[in-house]
């Protein structure tokens, strides 16, 4: 079982 | 006032074809630097960043920074009406609620204009830090597309591993497993057929093939694709847009729970 990470876990909102 | 004239109008058609399945609505940002877009897919798993530098346009007038909210599938429909060799001009007034696409045939015997309604889009703009990658793979874009398509008939995810041996694409599904290894290879007739692997450290990451397949819609834009990997970052899949810019897809990995 794999968990799909989200882009928001890596990049912050400007 | 915004007026952007692109002699290679076919490029814009290809750009839209590579975006429209991933993103529904997006803001195109126009500034002195160029025509750009940043948008996430609806699940916030993937992000696309497009840049078409102003120098790449035959004529580039952008009096002040402007954000044009567009439905990408509608924009693609309009651009489909342009010939592949047409010159495309994008025009908008500062406070406009619509954008005009003008298509001119190469010998100027046919001129068409299409007006598309703009929309207000509340989008998040993310800061993407400059990163050092553990491995960078450059390979023929058609080969990468073929691999993603083939593997998605067997499994839902791809493990991309870069070692001294080369880059390995692996999947597993109900019917079995598959592994495809591409080795560093620069002894080719044409530079676009080369596979170049730069590795600082071995790296292995798992991604959803559905997104990878969506990114390969950009294959007609460039002969080569660049895949940049680091164990603690989203993968970056980059296609150059002629000499004028790039389209970069970022995809968050899947991790063991």
mmCIF file with all atom_site columns, N, CA, C and O in Angstrom, chain B residues 187-241:
data_model
loop_
_atom_site.group_PDB
_atom_site.id
_atom_site.type_symbol
_atom_site.label_atom_id
_atom_site.label_alt_id
_atom_site.label_comp_id
_atom_site.label_asym_id
_atom_site.label_entity_id
_atom_site.label_seq_id
_atom_site.pdbx_PDB_ins_code
_atom_site.Cartn_x
_atom_site.Cartn_y
_atom_site.Cartn_z
_atom_site.occupancy
_atom_site.B_iso_or_equiv
_atom_site.pdbx_formal_charge
_atom_site.auth_seq_id
_atom_site.auth_comp_id
_atom_site.auth_asym_id
_atom_site.auth_atom_id
_atom_site.pdbx_PDB_model_num
ATOM 1   N N  . UNK B 1 187 ? 26.374 7.094  -28.284 1.00 0.00 ? 187 UNK B N  1
ATOM 2   C CA . UNK B 1 187 ? 26.878 6.696  -29.625 1.00 0.00 ? 187 UNK B CA 1
ATOM 3   C C  . UNK B 1 187 ? 25.699 6.512  -30.571 1.00 0.00 ? 187 UNK B C  1
ATOM 4   O O  . UNK B 1 187 ? 25.307 5.392  -30.882 1.00 0.00 ? 187 UNK B O  1
ATOM 5   N N  . UNK B 1 188 ? 25.091 7.623  -30.931 1.00 0.00 ? 188 UNK B N  1
ATOM 6   C CA . UNK B 1 188 ? 23.916 7.584  -31.791 1.00 0.00 ? 188 UNK B CA 1
ATOM 7   C C  . UNK B 1 188 ? 24.147 8.512  -32.979 1.00 0.00 ? 188 UNK B C  1
ATOM 8   O O  . UNK B 1 188 ? 25.006 9.380  -32.933 1.00 0.00 ? 188 UNK B O  1
ATOM 9   N N  . UNK B 1 189 ? 23.367 8.308  -34.039 1.00 0.00 ? 189 UNK B N  1
ATOM 10  C CA . UNK B 1 189 ? 23.542 9.115  -35.246 1.00 0.00 ? 189 UNK B CA 1
ATOM 11  C C  . UNK B 1 189 ? 23.144 10.569 -35.011 1.00 0.00 ? 189 UNK B C  1
ATOM 12  O O  . UNK B 1 189 ? 23.782 11.486 -35.494 1.00 0.00 ? 189 UNK B O  1
ATOM 13  N N  . UNK B 1 190 ? 22.033 10.738 -34.273 1.00 0.00 ? 190 UNK B N  1
ATOM 14  C CA . UNK B 1 190 ? 21.531 12.095 -34.041 1.00 0.00 ? 190 UNK B CA 1
ATOM 15  C C  . UNK B 1 190 ? 21.509 12.375 -32.548 1.00 0.00 ? 190 UNK B C  1
ATOM 16  O O  . UNK B 1 190 ? 21.157 11.476 -31.759 1.00 0.00 ? 190 UNK B O  1
ATOM 17  N N  . UNK B 1 191 ? 21.812 13.614 -32.137 1.00 0.00 ? 191 UNK B N  1
ATOM 18  C CA . UNK B 1 191 ? 21.851 13.918 -30.692 1.00 0.00 ? 191 UNK B CA 1
ATOM 19  C C  . UNK B 1 191 ? 20.514 13.659 -29.999 1.00 0.00 ? 191 UNK B C  1
ATOM 20  O O  . UNK B 1 191 ? 20.491 13.277 -28.822 1.00 0.00 ? 191 UNK B O  1
ATOM 21  N N  . UNK B 1 192 ? 19.391 13.821 -30.728 1.00 0.00 ? 192 UNK B N  1
ATOM 22  C CA . UNK B 1 192 ? 18.085 13.641 -30.074 1.00 0.00 ? 192 UNK B CA 1
ATOM 23  C C  . UNK B 1 192 ? 17.783 12.167 -29.754 1.00 0.00 ? 192 UNK B C  1
ATOM 24  O O  . UNK B 1 192 ? 16.826 11.865 -29.058 1.00 0.00 ? 192 UNK B O  1
ATOM 25  N N  . UNK B 1 193 ? 18.641 11.249 -30.279 1.00 0.00 ? 193 UNK B N  1
ATOM 26  C CA . UNK B 1 193 ? 18.429 9.823  -29.979 1.00 0.00 ? 193 UNK B CA 1
ATOM 27  C C  . UNK B 1 193 ? 19.220 9.382  -28.746 1.00 0.00 ? 193 UNK B C  1
ATOM 28  O O  . UNK B 1 193 ? 19.129 8.229  -28.334 1.00 0.00 ? 193 UNK B O  1
ATOM 29  N N  . UNK B 1 194 ? 19.994 10.307 -28.172 1.00 0.00 ? 194 UNK B N  1
ATOM 30  C CA . UNK B 1 194 ? 20.864 9.939  -27.051 1.00 0.00 ? 194 UNK B CA 1
ATOM 31  C C  . UNK B 1 194 ? 20.084 9.749  -25.753 1.00 0.00 ? 194 UNK B C  1
ATOM 32  O O  . UNK B 1 194 ? 19.016 10.338 -25.559 1.00 0.00 ? 194 UNK B O  1
ATOM 33  N N  . UNK B 1 195 ? 20.634 8.902  -24.892 1.00 0.00 ? 195 UNK B N  1
ATOM 34  C CA . UNK B 1 195 ? 20.149 8.792  -23.512 1.00 0.00 ? 195 UNK B CA 1
ATOM 35  C C  . UNK B 1 195 ? 21.329 9.171  -22.619 1.00 0.00 ? 195 UNK B C  1
ATOM 36  O O  . UNK B 1 195 ? 22.394 8.557  -22.699 1.00 0.00 ? 195 UNK B O  1
ATOM 37  N N  . UNK B 1 196 ? 21.131 10.220 -21.844 1.00 0.00 ? 196 UNK B N  1
ATOM 38  C CA . UNK B 1 196 ? 22.224 10.743 -21.017 1.00 0.00 ? 196 UNK B CA 1
ATOM 39  C C  . UNK B 1 196 ? 21.799 10.667 -19.558 1.00 0.00 ? 196 UNK B C  1
ATOM 40  O O  . UNK B 1 196 ? 20.751 11.210 -19.187 1.00 0.00 ? 196 UNK B O  1
ATOM 41  N N  . UNK B 1 197 ? 22.576 9.949  -18.771 1.00 0.00 ? 197 UNK B N  1
ATOM 42  C CA . UNK B 1 197 ? 22.224 9.788  -17.356 1.00 0.00 ? 197 UNK B CA 1
ATOM 43  C C  . UNK B 1 197 ? 23.315 10.426 -16.499 1.00 0.00 ? 197 UNK B C  1
ATOM 44  O O  . UNK B 1 197 ? 24.478 10.031 -16.561 1.00 0.00 ? 197 UNK B O  1
ATOM 45  N N  . UNK B 1 198 ? 22.917 11.456 -15.752 1.00 0.00 ? 198 UNK B N  1
ATOM 46  C CA . UNK B 1 198 ? 23.840 12.094 -14.810 1.00 0.00 ? 198 UNK B CA 1
ATOM 47  C C  . UNK B 1 198 ? 23.382 11.702 -13.424 1.00 0.00 ? 198 UNK B C  1
ATOM 48  O O  . UNK B 1 198 ? 22.237 11.959 -13.059 1.00 0.00 ? 198 UNK B O  1
ATOM 49  N N  . UNK B 1 199 ? 24.264 11.040 -12.673 1.00 0.00 ? 199 UNK B N  1
ATOM 50  C CA . UNK B 1 199 ? 23.832 10.552 -11.360 1.00 0.00 ? 199 UNK B CA 1
ATOM 51  C C  . UNK B 1 199 ? 24.820 10.978 -10.274 1.00 0.00 ? 199 UNK B C  1
ATOM 52  O O  . UNK B 1 199 ? 26.007 10.727 -10.394 1.00 0.00 ? 199 UNK B O  1
ATOM 53  N N  . UNK B 1 200 ? 24.290 11.658 -9.267  1.00 0.00 ? 200 UNK B N  1
ATOM 54  C CA . UNK B 1 200 ? 25.098 11.985 -8.095  1.00 0.00 ? 200 UNK B CA 1
ATOM 55  C C  . UNK B 1 200 ? 24.979 10.861 -7.075  1.00 0.00 ? 200 UNK B C  1
ATOM 56  O O  . UNK B 1 200 ? 25.944 10.495 -6.419  1.00 0.00 ? 200 UNK B O  1
ATOM 57  N N  . UNK B 1 201 ? 23.753 10.357 -6.927  1.00 0.00 ? 201 UNK B N  1
ATOM 58  C CA . UNK B 1 201 ? 23.459 9.275  -5.980  1.00 0.00 ? 201 UNK B CA 1
ATOM 59  C C  . UNK B 1 201 ? 22.405 8.391  -6.608  1.00 0.00 ? 201 UNK B C  1
ATOM 60  O O  . UNK B 1 201 ? 21.603 8.879  -7.414  1.00 0.00 ? 201 UNK B O  1
ATOM 61  N N  . UNK B 1 202 ? 22.352 7.120  -6.209  1.00 0.00 ? 202 UNK B N  1
ATOM 62  C CA . UNK B 1 202 ? 21.267 6.279  -6.711  1.00 0.00 ? 202 UNK B CA 1
ATOM 63  C C  . UNK B 1 202 ? 19.951 6.800  -6.126  1.00 0.00 ? 202 UNK B C  1
ATOM 64  O O  . UNK B 1 202 ? 19.917 7.337  -5.010  1.00 0.00 ? 202 UNK B O  1
ATOM 65  N N  . UNK B 1 203 ? 18.903 6.660  -6.879  1.00 0.00 ? 203 UNK B N  1
ATOM 66  C CA . UNK B 1 203 ? 17.598 7.143  -6.434  1.00 0.00 ? 203 UNK B CA 1
ATOM 67  C C  . UNK B 1 203 ? 16.524 6.217  -6.985  1.00 0.00 ? 203 UNK B C  1
ATOM 68  O O  . UNK B 1 203 ? 16.668 5.675  -8.089  1.00 0.00 ? 203 UNK B O  1
ATOM 69  N N  . UNK B 1 204 ? 15.482 6.001  -6.191  1.00 0.00 ? 204 UNK B N  1
ATOM 70  C CA . UNK B 1 204 ? 14.386 5.139  -6.622  1.00 0.00 ? 204 UNK B CA 1
ATOM 71  C C  . UNK B 1 204 ? 13.083 5.721  -6.079  1.00 0.00 ? 204 UNK B C  1
ATOM 72  O O  . UNK B 1 204 ? 12.951 5.936  -4.871  1.00 0.00 ? 204 UNK B O  1
ATOM 73  N N  . UNK B 1 205 ? 12.152 6.019  -6.978  1.00 0.00 ? 205 UNK B N  1
ATOM 74  C CA . UNK B 1 205 ? 10.899 6.654  -6.576  1.00 0.00 ? 205 UNK B CA 1
ATOM 75  C C  . UNK B 1 205 ? 9.725  6.014  -7.311  1.00 0.00 ? 205 UNK B C  1
ATOM 76  O O  . UNK B 1 205 ? 9.883  5.529  -8.442  1.00 0.00 ? 205 UNK B O  1
ATOM 77  N N  . UNK B 1 206 ? 8.559  6.056  -6.662  1.00 0.00 ? 206 UNK B N  1
ATOM 78  C CA . UNK B 1 206 ? 7.352  5.445  -7.242  1.00 0.00 ? 206 UNK B CA 1
ATOM 79  C C  . UNK B 1 206 ? 6.357  6.533  -7.634  1.00 0.00 ? 206 UNK B C  1
ATOM 80  O O  . UNK B 1 206 ? 6.112  7.462  -6.850  1.00 0.00 ? 206 UNK B O  1
ATOM 81  N N  . UNK B 1 207 ? 5.788  6.403  -8.855  1.00 0.00 ? 207 UNK B N  1
ATOM 82  C CA . UNK B 1 207 ? 4.836  7.404  -9.347  1.00 0.00 ? 207 UNK B CA 1
ATOM 83  C C  . UNK B 1 207 ? 3.616  6.741  -9.983  1.00 0.00 ? 207 UNK B C  1
ATOM 84  O O  . UNK B 1 207 ? 3.712  5.627  -10.487 1.00 0.00 ? 207 UNK B O  1
ATOM 85  N N  . UNK B 1 208 ? 2.510  7.481  -9.980  1.00 0.00 ? 208 UNK B N  1
ATOM 86  C CA . UNK B 1 208 ? 1.287  7.016  -10.636 1.00 0.00 ? 208 UNK B CA 1
ATOM 87  C C  . UNK B 1 208 ? 1.459  7.143  -12.151 1.00 0.00 ? 208 UNK B C  1
ATOM 88  O O  . UNK B 1 208 ? 1.756  8.223  -12.660 1.00 0.00 ? 208 UNK B O  1
ATOM 89  N N  . UNK B 1 209 ? 1.265  6.056  -12.875 1.00 0.00 ? 209 UNK B N  1
ATOM 90  C CA . UNK B 1 209 ? 1.446  6.060  -14.330 1.00 0.00 ? 209 UNK B CA 1
ATOM 91  C C  . UNK B 1 209 ? 0.409  6.924  -15.048 1.00 0.00 ? 209 UNK B C  1
ATOM 92  O O  . UNK B 1 209 ? 0.659  7.455  -16.125 1.00 0.00 ? 209 UNK B O  1
ATOM 93  N N  . UNK B 1 210 ? -0.755 7.055  -14.431 1.00 0.00 ? 210 UNK B N  1
ATOM 94  C CA . UNK B 1 210 ? -1.811 7.878  -15.032 1.00 0.00 ? 210 UNK B CA 1
ATOM 95  C C  . UNK B 1 210 ? -1.313 9.301  -15.298 1.00 0.00 ? 210 UNK B C  1
ATOM 96  O O  . UNK B 1 210 ? -1.577 9.882  -16.352 1.00 0.00 ? 210 UNK B O  1
ATOM 97  N N  . UNK B 1 211 ? -0.586 9.857  -14.330 1.00 0.00 ? 211 UNK B N  1
ATOM 98  C CA . UNK B 1 211 ? -0.053 11.214 -14.496 1.00 0.00 ? 211 UNK B CA 1
ATOM 99  C C  . UNK B 1 211 ? 1.094  11.231 -15.505 1.00 0.00 ? 211 UNK B C  1
ATOM 100 O O  . UNK B 1 211 ? 1.178  12.133 -16.345 1.00 0.00 ? 211 UNK B O  1
ATOM 101 N N  . UNK B 1 212 ? 1.985  10.233 -15.407 1.00 0.00 ? 212 UNK B N  1
ATOM 102 C CA . UNK B 1 212 ? 3.118  10.184 -16.349 1.00 0.00 ? 212 UNK B CA 1
ATOM 103 C C  . UNK B 1 212 ? 2.591  10.145 -17.782 1.00 0.00 ? 212 UNK B C  1
ATOM 104 O O  . UNK B 1 212 ? 3.102  10.824 -18.664 1.00 0.00 ? 212 UNK B O  1
ATOM 105 N N  . UNK B 1 213 ? 1.566  9.329  -18.009 1.00 0.00 ? 213 UNK B N  1
ATOM 106 C CA . UNK B 1 213 ? 0.982  9.235  -19.349 1.00 0.00 ? 213 UNK B CA 1
ATOM 107 C C  . UNK B 1 213 ? 0.390  10.567 -19.792 1.00 0.00 ? 213 UNK B C  1
ATOM 108 O O  . UNK B 1 213 ? 0.466  10.932 -20.965 1.00 0.00 ? 213 UNK B O  1
ATOM 109 N N  . UNK B 1 214 ? -0.199 11.289 -18.859 1.00 0.00 ? 214 UNK B N  1
ATOM 110 C CA . UNK B 1 214 ? -0.744 12.603 -19.184 1.00 0.00 ? 214 UNK B CA 1
ATOM 111 C C  . UNK B 1 214 ? 0.381  13.565 -19.588 1.00 0.00 ? 214 UNK B C  1
ATOM 112 O O  . UNK B 1 214 ? 0.241  14.324 -20.553 1.00 0.00 ? 214 UNK B O  1
ATOM 113 N N  . UNK B 1 215 ? 1.522  13.498 -18.886 1.00 0.00 ? 215 UNK B N  1
ATOM 114 C CA . UNK B 1 215 ? 2.645  14.396 -19.215 1.00 0.00 ? 215 UNK B CA 1
ATOM 115 C C  . UNK B 1 215 ? 3.164  14.122 -20.635 1.00 0.00 ? 215 UNK B C  1
ATOM 116 O O  . UNK B 1 215 ? 3.620  15.041 -21.317 1.00 0.00 ? 215 UNK B O  1
ATOM 117 N N  . UNK B 1 216 ? 3.095  12.851 -21.048 1.00 0.00 ? 216 UNK B N  1
ATOM 118 C CA . UNK B 1 216 ? 3.662  12.509 -22.364 1.00 0.00 ? 216 UNK B CA 1
ATOM 119 C C  . UNK B 1 216 ? 2.827  13.068 -23.520 1.00 0.00 ? 216 UNK B C  1
ATOM 120 O O  . UNK B 1 216 ? 3.223  12.938 -24.671 1.00 0.00 ? 216 UNK B O  1
ATOM 121 N N  . UNK B 1 217 ? 1.712  13.722 -23.214 1.00 0.00 ? 217 UNK B N  1
ATOM 122 C CA . UNK B 1 217 ? 0.958  14.432 -24.262 1.00 0.00 ? 217 UNK B CA 1
ATOM 123 C C  . UNK B 1 217 ? 1.814  15.572 -24.835 1.00 0.00 ? 217 UNK B C  1
ATOM 124 O O  . UNK B 1 217 ? 1.520  16.107 -25.901 1.00 0.00 ? 217 UNK B O  1
ATOM 125 N N  . UNK B 1 218 ? 2.874  15.949 -24.106 1.00 0.00 ? 218 UNK B N  1
ATOM 126 C CA . UNK B 1 218 ? 3.770  17.022 -24.580 1.00 0.00 ? 218 UNK B CA 1
ATOM 127 C C  . UNK B 1 218 ? 4.834  16.495 -25.540 1.00 0.00 ? 218 UNK B C  1
ATOM 128 O O  . UNK B 1 218 ? 5.643  17.284 -26.049 1.00 0.00 ? 218 UNK B O  1
ATOM 129 N N  . UNK B 1 219 ? 4.851  15.201 -25.796 1.00 0.00 ? 219 UNK B N  1
ATOM 130 C CA . UNK B 1 219 ? 5.892  14.597 -26.648 1.00 0.00 ? 219 UNK B CA 1
ATOM 131 C C  . UNK B 1 219 ? 6.068  15.307 -27.996 1.00 0.00 ? 219 UNK B C  1
ATOM 132 O O  . UNK B 1 219 ? 7.200  15.520 -28.429 1.00 0.00 ? 219 UNK B O  1
ATOM 133 N N  . UNK B 1 220 ? 4.982  15.719 -28.706 1.00 0.00 ? 220 UNK B N  1
ATOM 134 C CA . UNK B 1 220 ? 5.189  16.383 -29.998 1.00 0.00 ? 220 UNK B CA 1
ATOM 135 C C  . UNK B 1 220 ? 5.955  17.703 -29.907 1.00 0.00 ? 220 UNK B C  1
ATOM 136 O O  . UNK B 1 220 ? 6.426  18.220 -30.922 1.00 0.00 ? 220 UNK B O  1
ATOM 137 N N  . UNK B 1 221 ? 6.118  18.243 -28.698 1.00 0.00 ? 221 UNK B N  1
ATOM 138 C CA . UNK B 1 221 ? 6.824  19.520 -28.552 1.00 0.00 ? 221 UNK B CA 1
ATOM 139 C C  . UNK B 1 221 ? 8.336  19.382 -28.675 1.00 0.00 ? 221 UNK B C  1
ATOM 140 O O  . UNK B 1 221 ? 9.017  20.311 -29.093 1.00 0.00 ? 221 UNK B O  1
ATOM 141 N N  . UNK B 1 222 ? 8.875  18.245 -28.242 1.00 0.00 ? 222 UNK B N  1
ATOM 142 C CA . UNK B 1 222 ? 10.339 18.144 -28.161 1.00 0.00 ? 222 UNK B CA 1
ATOM 143 C C  . UNK B 1 222 ? 10.794 16.708 -28.393 1.00 0.00 ? 222 UNK B C  1
ATOM 144 O O  . UNK B 1 222 ? 10.115 15.766 -27.969 1.00 0.00 ? 222 UNK B O  1
ATOM 145 N N  . UNK B 1 223 ? 11.962 16.558 -29.026 1.00 0.00 ? 223 UNK B N  1
ATOM 146 C CA . UNK B 1 223 ? 12.507 15.221 -29.269 1.00 0.00 ? 223 UNK B CA 1
ATOM 147 C C  . UNK B 1 223 ? 13.053 14.583 -28.005 1.00 0.00 ? 223 UNK B C  1
ATOM 148 O O  . UNK B 1 223 ? 13.177 13.370 -27.930 1.00 0.00 ? 223 UNK B O  1
ATOM 149 N N  . UNK B 1 224 ? 13.458 15.428 -27.057 1.00 0.00 ? 224 UNK B N  1
ATOM 150 C CA . UNK B 1 224 ? 14.035 14.898 -25.825 1.00 0.00 ? 224 UNK B CA 1
ATOM 151 C C  . UNK B 1 224 ? 13.205 15.322 -24.621 1.00 0.00 ? 224 UNK B C  1
ATOM 152 O O  . UNK B 1 224 ? 12.586 16.388 -24.621 1.00 0.00 ? 224 UNK B O  1
ATOM 153 N N  . UNK B 1 225 ? 13.212 14.482 -23.594 1.00 0.00 ? 225 UNK B N  1
ATOM 154 C CA . UNK B 1 225 ? 12.572 14.809 -22.322 1.00 0.00 ? 225 UNK B CA 1
ATOM 155 C C  . UNK B 1 225 ? 13.646 14.715 -21.236 1.00 0.00 ? 225 UNK B C  1
ATOM 156 O O  . UNK B 1 225 ? 14.575 13.907 -21.356 1.00 0.00 ? 225 UNK B O  1
ATOM 157 N N  . UNK B 1 226 ? 13.526 15.554 -20.240 1.00 0.00 ? 226 UNK B N  1
ATOM 158 C CA . UNK B 1 226 ? 14.461 15.512 -19.110 1.00 0.00 ? 226 UNK B CA 1
ATOM 159 C C  . UNK B 1 226 ? 13.687 15.137 -17.853 1.00 0.00 ? 226 UNK B C  1
ATOM 160 O O  . UNK B 1 226 ? 12.676 15.783 -17.536 1.00 0.00 ? 226 UNK B O  1
ATOM 161 N N  . UNK B 1 227 ? 14.152 14.098 -17.169 1.00 0.00 ? 227 UNK B N  1
ATOM 162 C CA . UNK B 1 227 ? 13.487 13.619 -15.957 1.00 0.00 ? 227 UNK B CA 1
ATOM 163 C C  . UNK B 1 227 ? 14.465 13.833 -14.805 1.00 0.00 ? 227 UNK B C  1
ATOM 164 O O  . UNK B 1 227 ? 15.553 13.255 -14.795 1.00 0.00 ? 227 UNK B O  1
ATOM 165 N N  . UNK B 1 228 ? 14.089 14.704 -13.855 1.00 0.00 ? 228 UNK B N  1
ATOM 166 C CA . UNK B 1 228 ? 14.981 15.036 -12.736 1.00 0.00 ? 228 UNK B CA 1
ATOM 167 C C  . UNK B 1 228 ? 14.419 14.456 -11.455 1.00 0.00 ? 228 UNK B C  1
ATOM 168 O O  . UNK B 1 228 ? 13.257 14.702 -11.110 1.00 0.00 ? 228 UNK B O  1
ATOM 169 N N  . UNK B 1 229 ? 15.264 13.692 -10.758 1.00 0.00 ? 229 UNK B N  1
ATOM 170 C CA . UNK B 1 229 ? 14.788 12.940 -9.591  1.00 0.00 ? 229 UNK B CA 1
ATOM 171 C C  . UNK B 1 229 ? 15.611 13.215 -8.348  1.00 0.00 ? 229 UNK B C  1
ATOM 172 O O  . UNK B 1 229 ? 16.851 13.283 -8.410  1.00 0.00 ? 229 UNK B O  1
ATOM 173 N N  . UNK B 1 230 ? 14.922 13.352 -7.219  1.00 0.00 ? 230 UNK B N  1
ATOM 174 C CA . UNK B 1 230 ? 15.548 13.406 -5.899  1.00 0.00 ? 230 UNK B CA 1
ATOM 175 C C  . UNK B 1 230 ? 14.610 12.728 -4.941  1.00 0.00 ? 230 UNK B C  1
ATOM 176 O O  . UNK B 1 230 ? 13.387 12.833 -5.087  1.00 0.00 ? 230 UNK B O  1
ATOM 177 N N  . UNK B 1 231 ? 15.193 12.042 -3.937  1.00 0.00 ? 231 UNK B N  1
ATOM 178 C CA . UNK B 1 231 ? 14.341 11.207 -3.088  1.00 0.00 ? 231 UNK B CA 1
ATOM 179 C C  . UNK B 1 231 ? 13.354 12.013 -2.241  1.00 0.00 ? 231 UNK B C  1
ATOM 180 O O  . UNK B 1 231 ? 12.349 11.486 -1.808  1.00 0.00 ? 231 UNK B O  1
ATOM 181 N N  . UNK B 1 232 ? 13.636 13.297 -2.005  1.00 0.00 ? 232 UNK B N  1
ATOM 182 C CA . UNK B 1 232 ? 12.721 14.059 -1.161  1.00 0.00 ? 232 UNK B CA 1
ATOM 183 C C  . UNK B 1 232 ? 11.966 15.146 -1.923  1.00 0.00 ? 232 UNK B C  1
ATOM 184 O O  . UNK B 1 232 ? 11.504 16.109 -1.328  1.00 0.00 ? 232 UNK B O  1
ATOM 185 N N  . UNK B 1 233 ? 11.855 14.966 -3.236  1.00 0.00 ? 233 UNK B N  1
ATOM 186 C CA . UNK B 1 233 ? 11.191 15.999 -4.054  1.00 0.00 ? 233 UNK B CA 1
ATOM 187 C C  . UNK B 1 233 ? 10.276 15.358 -5.094  1.00 0.00 ? 233 UNK B C  1
ATOM 188 O O  . UNK B 1 233 ? 10.460 14.198 -5.458  1.00 0.00 ? 233 UNK B O  1
ATOM 189 N N  . UNK B 1 234 ? 9.325  16.148 -5.618  1.00 0.00 ? 234 UNK B N  1
ATOM 190 C CA . UNK B 1 234 ? 8.558  15.663 -6.770  1.00 0.00 ? 234 UNK B CA 1
ATOM 191 C C  . UNK B 1 234 ? 9.499  15.496 -7.976  1.00 0.00 ? 234 UNK B C  1
ATOM 192 O O  . UNK B 1 234 ? 10.489 16.219 -8.093  1.00 0.00 ? 234 UNK B O  1
ATOM 193 N N  . UNK B 1 235 ? 9.183  14.556 -8.841  1.00 0.00 ? 235 UNK B N  1
ATOM 194 C CA . UNK B 1 235 ? 9.951  14.419 -10.085 1.00 0.00 ? 235 UNK B CA 1
ATOM 195 C C  . UNK B 1 235 ? 9.599  15.597 -10.993 1.00 0.00 ? 235 UNK B C  1
ATOM 196 O O  . UNK B 1 235 ? 8.482  16.132 -10.921 1.00 0.00 ? 235 UNK B O  1
ATOM 197 N N  . UNK B 1 236 ? 10.569 16.035 -11.795 1.00 0.00 ? 236 UNK B N  1
ATOM 198 C CA . UNK B 1 236 ? 10.299 17.074 -12.788 1.00 0.00 ? 236 UNK B CA 1
ATOM 199 C C  . UNK B 1 236 ? 10.486 16.446 -14.169 1.00 0.00 ? 236 UNK B C  1
ATOM 200 O O  . UNK B 1 236 ? 11.544 15.901 -14.469 1.00 0.00 ? 236 UNK B O  1
ATOM 201 N N  . UNK B 1 237 ? 9.437  16.505 -14.980 1.00 0.00 ? 237 UNK B N  1
ATOM 202 C CA . UNK B 1 237 ? 9.488  15.991 -16.353 1.00 0.00 ? 237 UNK B CA 1
ATOM 203 C C  . UNK B 1 237 ? 9.400  17.213 -17.263 1.00 0.00 ? 237 UNK B C  1
ATOM 204 O O  . UNK B 1 237 ? 8.382  17.912 -17.261 1.00 0.00 ? 237 UNK B O  1
ATOM 205 N N  . UNK B 1 238 ? 10.483 17.486 -17.968 1.00 0.00 ? 238 UNK B N  1
ATOM 206 C CA . UNK B 1 238 ? 10.553 18.749 -18.723 1.00 0.00 ? 238 UNK B CA 1
ATOM 207 C C  . UNK B 1 238 ? 10.680 18.531 -20.230 1.00 0.00 ? 238 UNK B C  1
ATOM 208 O O  . UNK B 1 238 ? 11.481 17.717 -20.685 1.00 0.00 ? 238 UNK B O  1
ATOM 209 N N  . UNK B 1 239 ? 9.874  19.298 -20.966 1.00 0.00 ? 239 UNK B N  1
ATOM 210 C CA . UNK B 1 239 ? 9.964  19.344 -22.421 1.00 0.00 ? 239 UNK B CA 1
ATOM 211 C C  . UNK B 1 239 ? 10.294 20.781 -22.806 1.00 0.00 ? 239 UNK B C  1
ATOM 212 O O  . UNK B 1 239 ? 9.654  21.718 -22.304 1.00 0.00 ? 239 UNK B O  1
ATOM 213 N N  . UNK B 1 240 ? 11.278 20.964 -23.690 1.00 0.00 ? 240 UNK B N  1
ATOM 214 C CA . UNK B 1 240 ? 11.578 22.312 -24.184 1.00 0.00 ? 240 UNK B CA 1
ATOM 215 C C  . UNK B 1 240 ? 10.507 22.699 -25.212 1.00 0.00 ? 240 UNK B C  1
ATOM 216 O O  . UNK B 1 240 ? 9.999  21.836 -25.939 1.00 0.00 ? 240 UNK B O  1
ATOM 217 N N  . UNK B 1 241 ? 10.165 23.976 -25.257 1.00 0.00 ? 241 UNK B N  1
ATOM 218 C CA . UNK B 1 241 ? 9.251  24.481 -26.285 1.00 0.00 ? 241 UNK B CA 1
ATOM 219 C C  . UNK B 1 241 ? 10.114 25.298 -27.247 1.00 0.00 ? 241 UNK B C  1
ATOM 220 O O  . UNK B 1 241 ? 10.461 26.456 -26.967 1.00 0.00 ? 241 UNK B O  1
#
